[in-house]
Amino acid sequence: SGLTGVASAETSCAFADNVRRAWYSQPGSVVTAFSPVTGRLYTMRCAGADTDAWSTSQRCTGTNPQGDPLIVYIS
């Protein structure tokens, strides 16, 4: 979408877009987002991150059921 960035192999672009929607619609730094690829909900913890691409982005992290990291950057 140009408004999200996927930073882990286990994360899809569609999920990253849903994390962004969750960040802007749910209060607090912990959000729940749906993955259309796996059909599951994931808890993601978001914190400010300064990147070369976006100066005021959020880095959201979580894990899948296998323990693999899920990392999404949102603007």
Short mmCIF file of N, CA, C and O in Angstrom, two decimals:
data_model
loop_
_atom_site.label_atom_id
_atom_site.label_comp_id
_atom_site.label_asym_id
_atom_site.label_seq_id
_atom_site.Cartn_x
_atom_site.Cartn_y
_atom_site.Cartn_z
N SER A 1 0.82 -1.21 0.00
CA SER A 1 0.00 0.00 0.00
C SER A 1 0.86 1.27 0.00
O SER A 1 0.35 2.34 -0.19
N GLY A 2 2.14 1.13 0.29
CA GLY A 2 3.00 2.30 0.41
C GLY A 2 2.94 2.94 1.79
O GLY A 2 3.68 3.86 2.08
N LEU A 3 2.04 2.43 2.65
CA LEU A 3 1.91 2.96 4.01
C LEU A 3 2.36 1.95 5.06
O LEU A 3 2.35 2.24 6.24
N THR A 4 2.74 0.74 4.61
CA THR A 4 3.23 -0.28 5.52
C THR A 4 4.47 -0.92 4.92
O THR A 4 4.69 -0.88 3.72
N GLY A 5 5.26 -1.53 5.77
CA GLY A 5 6.43 -2.26 5.33
C GLY A 5 6.54 -3.58 6.06
O GLY A 5 6.34 -3.64 7.27
N VAL A 6 6.80 -4.64 5.33
CA VAL A 6 6.95 -5.97 5.90
C VAL A 6 8.43 -6.20 6.16
O VAL A 6 9.25 -6.02 5.27
N ALA A 7 8.76 -6.63 7.38
CA ALA A 7 10.16 -6.81 7.72
C ALA A 7 10.50 -8.23 8.15
O ALA A 7 11.57 -8.48 8.65
N SER A 8 9.57 -9.15 7.98
CA SER A 8 9.85 -10.55 8.30
C SER A 8 9.21 -11.45 7.26
O SER A 8 8.17 -11.12 6.68
N ALA A 9 9.83 -12.58 7.01
CA ALA A 9 9.38 -13.49 5.96
C ALA A 9 8.00 -14.07 6.23
O ALA A 9 7.28 -14.45 5.31
N GLU A 10 7.58 -14.13 7.48
CA GLU A 10 6.29 -14.71 7.86
C GLU A 10 5.15 -13.71 7.81
O GLU A 10 4.04 -14.02 8.22
N THR A 11 5.39 -12.52 7.29
CA THR A 11 4.40 -11.45 7.30
C THR A 11 4.00 -11.10 5.87
O THR A 11 4.85 -10.85 5.03
N SER A 12 2.70 -11.04 5.61
CA SER A 12 2.20 -10.68 4.27
C SER A 12 1.88 -9.19 4.21
O SER A 12 1.68 -8.53 5.24
N CYS A 13 1.81 -8.68 3.00
CA CYS A 13 1.44 -7.28 2.81
C CYS A 13 0.02 -7.02 3.30
O CYS A 13 -0.25 -5.98 3.91
N ALA A 14 -0.90 -7.95 3.05
CA ALA A 14 -2.28 -7.78 3.50
C ALA A 14 -2.35 -7.71 5.03
O ALA A 14 -3.11 -6.91 5.59
N PHE A 15 -1.57 -8.52 5.71
CA PHE A 15 -1.53 -8.47 7.18
C PHE A 15 -0.94 -7.14 7.64
O PHE A 15 -1.46 -6.52 8.58
N ALA A 16 0.12 -6.69 7.00
CA ALA A 16 0.72 -5.41 7.37
C ALA A 16 -0.29 -4.28 7.26
O ALA A 16 -0.37 -3.42 8.14
N ASP A 17 -1.09 -4.29 6.21
CA ASP A 17 -2.12 -3.26 6.06
C ASP A 17 -3.16 -3.36 7.19
O ASP A 17 -3.63 -2.34 7.69
N ASN A 18 -3.49 -4.58 7.61
CA ASN A 18 -4.43 -4.75 8.72
C ASN A 18 -3.84 -4.29 10.05
O ASN A 18 -4.56 -3.77 10.90
N VAL A 19 -2.53 -4.49 10.24
CA VAL A 19 -1.88 -3.98 11.45
C VAL A 19 -1.98 -2.46 11.47
O VAL A 19 -2.28 -1.86 12.51
N ARG A 20 -1.76 -1.84 10.34
CA ARG A 20 -1.88 -0.37 10.26
C ARG A 20 -3.29 0.08 10.61
O ARG A 20 -3.48 1.01 11.38
N ARG A 21 -4.30 -0.58 10.05
CA ARG A 21 -5.68 -0.23 10.37
C ARG A 21 -5.95 -0.40 11.87
O ARG A 21 -6.61 0.42 12.49
N ALA A 22 -5.43 -1.48 12.44
CA ALA A 22 -5.62 -1.73 13.87
C ALA A 22 -4.96 -0.64 14.70
O ALA A 22 -5.53 -0.17 15.69
N TRP A 23 -3.76 -0.23 14.31
CA TRP A 23 -3.03 0.79 15.06
C TRP A 23 -3.84 2.09 15.12
O TRP A 23 -3.91 2.75 16.15
N TYR A 24 -4.46 2.47 14.01
CA TYR A 24 -5.19 3.72 13.97
C TYR A 24 -6.62 3.60 14.51
O TYR A 24 -7.26 4.62 14.74
N SER A 25 -7.11 2.40 14.75
CA SER A 25 -8.49 2.26 15.23
C SER A 25 -8.59 1.72 16.66
O SER A 25 -9.66 1.79 17.26
N GLN A 26 -7.51 1.18 17.21
CA GLN A 26 -7.54 0.63 18.56
C GLN A 26 -6.67 1.47 19.49
O GLN A 26 -5.58 1.88 19.09
N PRO A 27 -7.12 1.72 20.71
CA PRO A 27 -6.31 2.51 21.64
C PRO A 27 -5.13 1.71 22.19
O PRO A 27 -5.17 0.49 22.26
N GLY A 28 -4.07 2.42 22.54
CA GLY A 28 -2.92 1.79 23.18
C GLY A 28 -1.88 1.30 22.20
O GLY A 28 -2.02 1.41 20.98
N SER A 29 -0.81 0.74 22.75
CA SER A 29 0.31 0.29 21.93
C SER A 29 0.24 -1.19 21.57
O SER A 29 1.07 -1.68 20.81
N VAL A 30 -0.74 -1.91 22.11
CA VAL A 30 -0.94 -3.32 21.77
C VAL A 30 -2.22 -3.42 20.98
O VAL A 30 -3.29 -2.98 21.43
N VAL A 31 -2.12 -3.97 19.75
CA VAL A 31 -3.29 -4.08 18.88
C VAL A 31 -3.48 -5.53 18.44
O VAL A 31 -2.55 -6.33 18.48
N THR A 32 -4.68 -5.84 18.01
CA THR A 32 -5.00 -7.15 17.47
C THR A 32 -5.33 -6.97 15.99
O THR A 32 -6.16 -6.12 15.64
N ALA A 33 -4.68 -7.76 15.15
CA ALA A 33 -4.88 -7.64 13.70
C ALA A 33 -5.14 -9.02 13.09
O ALA A 33 -4.59 -10.02 13.54
N PHE A 34 -5.96 -9.03 12.06
CA PHE A 34 -6.34 -10.25 11.36
C PHE A 34 -5.44 -10.48 10.16
O PHE A 34 -5.15 -9.56 9.40
N SER A 35 -5.01 -11.72 9.98
CA SER A 35 -4.24 -12.10 8.79
C SER A 35 -5.17 -12.82 7.82
O SER A 35 -5.64 -13.92 8.12
N PRO A 36 -5.41 -12.26 6.64
CA PRO A 36 -6.24 -12.94 5.65
C PRO A 36 -5.56 -14.18 5.07
O PRO A 36 -6.23 -15.04 4.52
N VAL A 37 -4.26 -14.29 5.21
CA VAL A 37 -3.53 -15.46 4.69
C VAL A 37 -3.72 -16.67 5.61
O VAL A 37 -3.99 -17.77 5.15
N THR A 38 -3.59 -16.46 6.92
CA THR A 38 -3.70 -17.57 7.87
C THR A 38 -5.09 -17.71 8.47
O THR A 38 -5.42 -18.75 9.04
N GLY A 39 -5.91 -16.66 8.38
CA GLY A 39 -7.23 -16.68 8.99
C GLY A 39 -7.19 -16.53 10.51
O GLY A 39 -8.15 -16.86 11.19
N ARG A 40 -6.08 -16.03 11.05
CA ARG A 40 -5.90 -15.90 12.50
C ARG A 40 -5.80 -14.43 12.91
O ARG A 40 -5.40 -13.58 12.12
N LEU A 41 -6.08 -14.21 14.20
CA LEU A 41 -5.83 -12.91 14.82
C LEU A 41 -4.48 -12.97 15.53
O LEU A 41 -4.14 -13.99 16.13
N TYR A 42 -3.73 -11.87 15.45
CA TYR A 42 -2.43 -11.79 16.10
C TYR A 42 -2.35 -10.54 16.96
O TYR A 42 -2.84 -9.48 16.57
N THR A 43 -1.72 -10.67 18.11
CA THR A 43 -1.45 -9.53 18.98
C THR A 43 -0.11 -8.95 18.58
O THR A 43 0.89 -9.66 18.50
N MET A 44 -0.12 -7.65 18.33
CA MET A 44 1.09 -6.95 17.92
C MET A 44 1.36 -5.81 18.89
O MET A 44 0.45 -5.07 19.26
N ARG A 45 2.62 -5.67 19.29
CA ARG A 45 3.04 -4.58 20.17
C ARG A 45 3.78 -3.55 19.32
O ARG A 45 4.74 -3.90 18.63
N CYS A 46 3.32 -2.31 19.40
CA CYS A 46 3.86 -1.26 18.54
C CYS A 46 4.59 -0.20 19.37
O CYS A 46 4.15 0.15 20.47
N ALA A 47 5.68 0.29 18.83
CA ALA A 47 6.47 1.35 19.46
C ALA A 47 7.08 2.21 18.37
O ALA A 47 7.29 1.75 17.25
N GLY A 48 7.36 3.44 18.71
CA GLY A 48 7.96 4.35 17.75
C GLY A 48 9.29 3.84 17.23
O GLY A 48 10.06 3.24 17.97
N ALA A 49 9.52 4.07 15.94
CA ALA A 49 10.77 3.65 15.31
C ALA A 49 11.17 4.70 14.29
O ALA A 49 10.36 5.13 13.48
N ASP A 50 12.41 5.11 14.32
CA ASP A 50 12.93 6.08 13.36
C ASP A 50 13.65 5.31 12.26
O ASP A 50 14.63 4.62 12.52
N THR A 51 13.12 5.38 11.04
CA THR A 51 13.73 4.66 9.92
C THR A 51 14.16 5.65 8.85
O THR A 51 13.74 6.81 8.85
N ASP A 52 14.96 5.18 7.91
CA ASP A 52 15.36 6.03 6.79
C ASP A 52 14.18 6.34 5.88
O ASP A 52 14.11 7.40 5.28
N ALA A 53 13.22 5.39 5.78
CA ALA A 53 12.08 5.58 4.89
C ALA A 53 11.02 6.50 5.50
O ALA A 53 10.46 7.34 4.81
N TRP A 54 10.72 6.29 6.79
CA TRP A 54 9.70 7.08 7.47
C TRP A 54 10.27 7.60 8.78
O TRP A 54 10.65 6.83 9.65
N SER A 55 10.28 8.90 8.94
CA SER A 55 10.91 9.47 10.14
C SER A 55 10.07 9.25 11.40
O SER A 55 10.60 9.25 12.50
N THR A 56 8.77 9.06 11.28
CA THR A 56 7.92 8.84 12.46
C THR A 56 7.07 7.59 12.27
O THR A 56 5.85 7.65 12.26
N SER A 57 7.71 6.48 12.13
CA SER A 57 6.98 5.23 11.91
C SER A 57 6.79 4.48 13.23
O SER A 57 7.37 4.82 14.24
N GLN A 58 5.97 3.44 13.17
CA GLN A 58 5.77 2.52 14.27
C GLN A 58 6.32 1.16 13.85
O GLN A 58 6.11 0.73 12.71
N ARG A 59 7.00 0.49 14.76
CA ARG A 59 7.47 -0.88 14.53
C ARG A 59 6.60 -1.77 15.39
O ARG A 59 6.58 -1.64 16.62
N CYS A 60 5.85 -2.66 14.74
CA CYS A 60 4.94 -3.55 15.45
C CYS A 60 5.47 -4.98 15.36
O CYS A 60 5.83 -5.44 14.27
N THR A 61 5.52 -5.65 16.50
CA THR A 61 6.08 -7.00 16.54
C THR A 61 5.13 -7.97 17.23
O THR A 61 4.36 -7.59 18.11
N GLY A 62 5.20 -9.21 16.80
CA GLY A 62 4.43 -10.29 17.40
C GLY A 62 5.06 -11.60 16.97
O GLY A 62 6.15 -11.61 16.39
N THR A 63 4.39 -12.71 17.25
CA THR A 63 4.88 -14.03 16.82
C THR A 63 3.71 -14.84 16.29
O THR A 63 2.56 -14.64 16.69
N ASN A 64 4.02 -15.78 15.41
CA ASN A 64 2.99 -16.70 14.92
C ASN A 64 2.99 -17.93 15.84
O ASN A 64 3.82 -18.04 16.75
N PRO A 65 2.06 -18.88 15.63
CA PRO A 65 1.99 -20.05 16.52
C PRO A 65 3.27 -20.89 16.57
O PRO A 65 3.52 -21.59 17.54
N GLN A 66 4.09 -20.81 15.54
CA GLN A 66 5.35 -21.56 15.52
C GLN A 66 6.48 -20.80 16.20
O GLN A 66 7.61 -21.29 16.29
N GLY A 67 6.20 -19.58 16.67
CA GLY A 67 7.21 -18.77 17.35
C GLY A 67 8.03 -17.90 16.41
O GLY A 67 8.98 -17.25 16.84
N ASP A 68 7.69 -17.89 15.12
CA ASP A 68 8.40 -17.05 14.17
C ASP A 68 8.02 -15.59 14.37
O ASP A 68 6.85 -15.27 14.65
N PRO A 69 8.97 -14.67 14.21
CA PRO A 69 8.66 -13.26 14.42
C PRO A 69 7.80 -12.69 13.30
O PRO A 69 7.94 -13.04 12.13
N LEU A 70 6.90 -11.80 13.69
CA LEU A 70 6.10 -11.01 12.77
C LEU A 70 6.50 -9.56 13.02
O LEU A 70 6.35 -9.06 14.14
N ILE A 71 7.03 -8.89 12.01
CA ILE A 71 7.47 -7.51 12.15
C ILE A 71 6.88 -6.68 11.02
O ILE A 71 7.02 -7.01 9.86
N VAL A 72 6.23 -5.60 11.41
CA VAL A 72 5.58 -4.69 10.45
C VAL A 72 5.96 -3.26 10.82
O VAL A 72 5.94 -2.90 12.00
N TYR A 73 6.29 -2.47 9.83
CA TYR A 73 6.48 -1.02 10.02
C TYR A 73 5.29 -0.32 9.40
O TYR A 73 4.86 -0.66 8.30
N ILE A 74 4.75 0.67 10.12
CA ILE A 74 3.62 1.43 9.60
C ILE A 74 3.93 2.92 9.68
O ILE A 74 4.67 3.36 10.56
N SER A 75 3.38 3.66 8.75
CA SER A 75 3.55 5.13 8.78
C SER A 75 2.29 5.77 9.25
O SER A 75 1.23 5.17 9.31
#
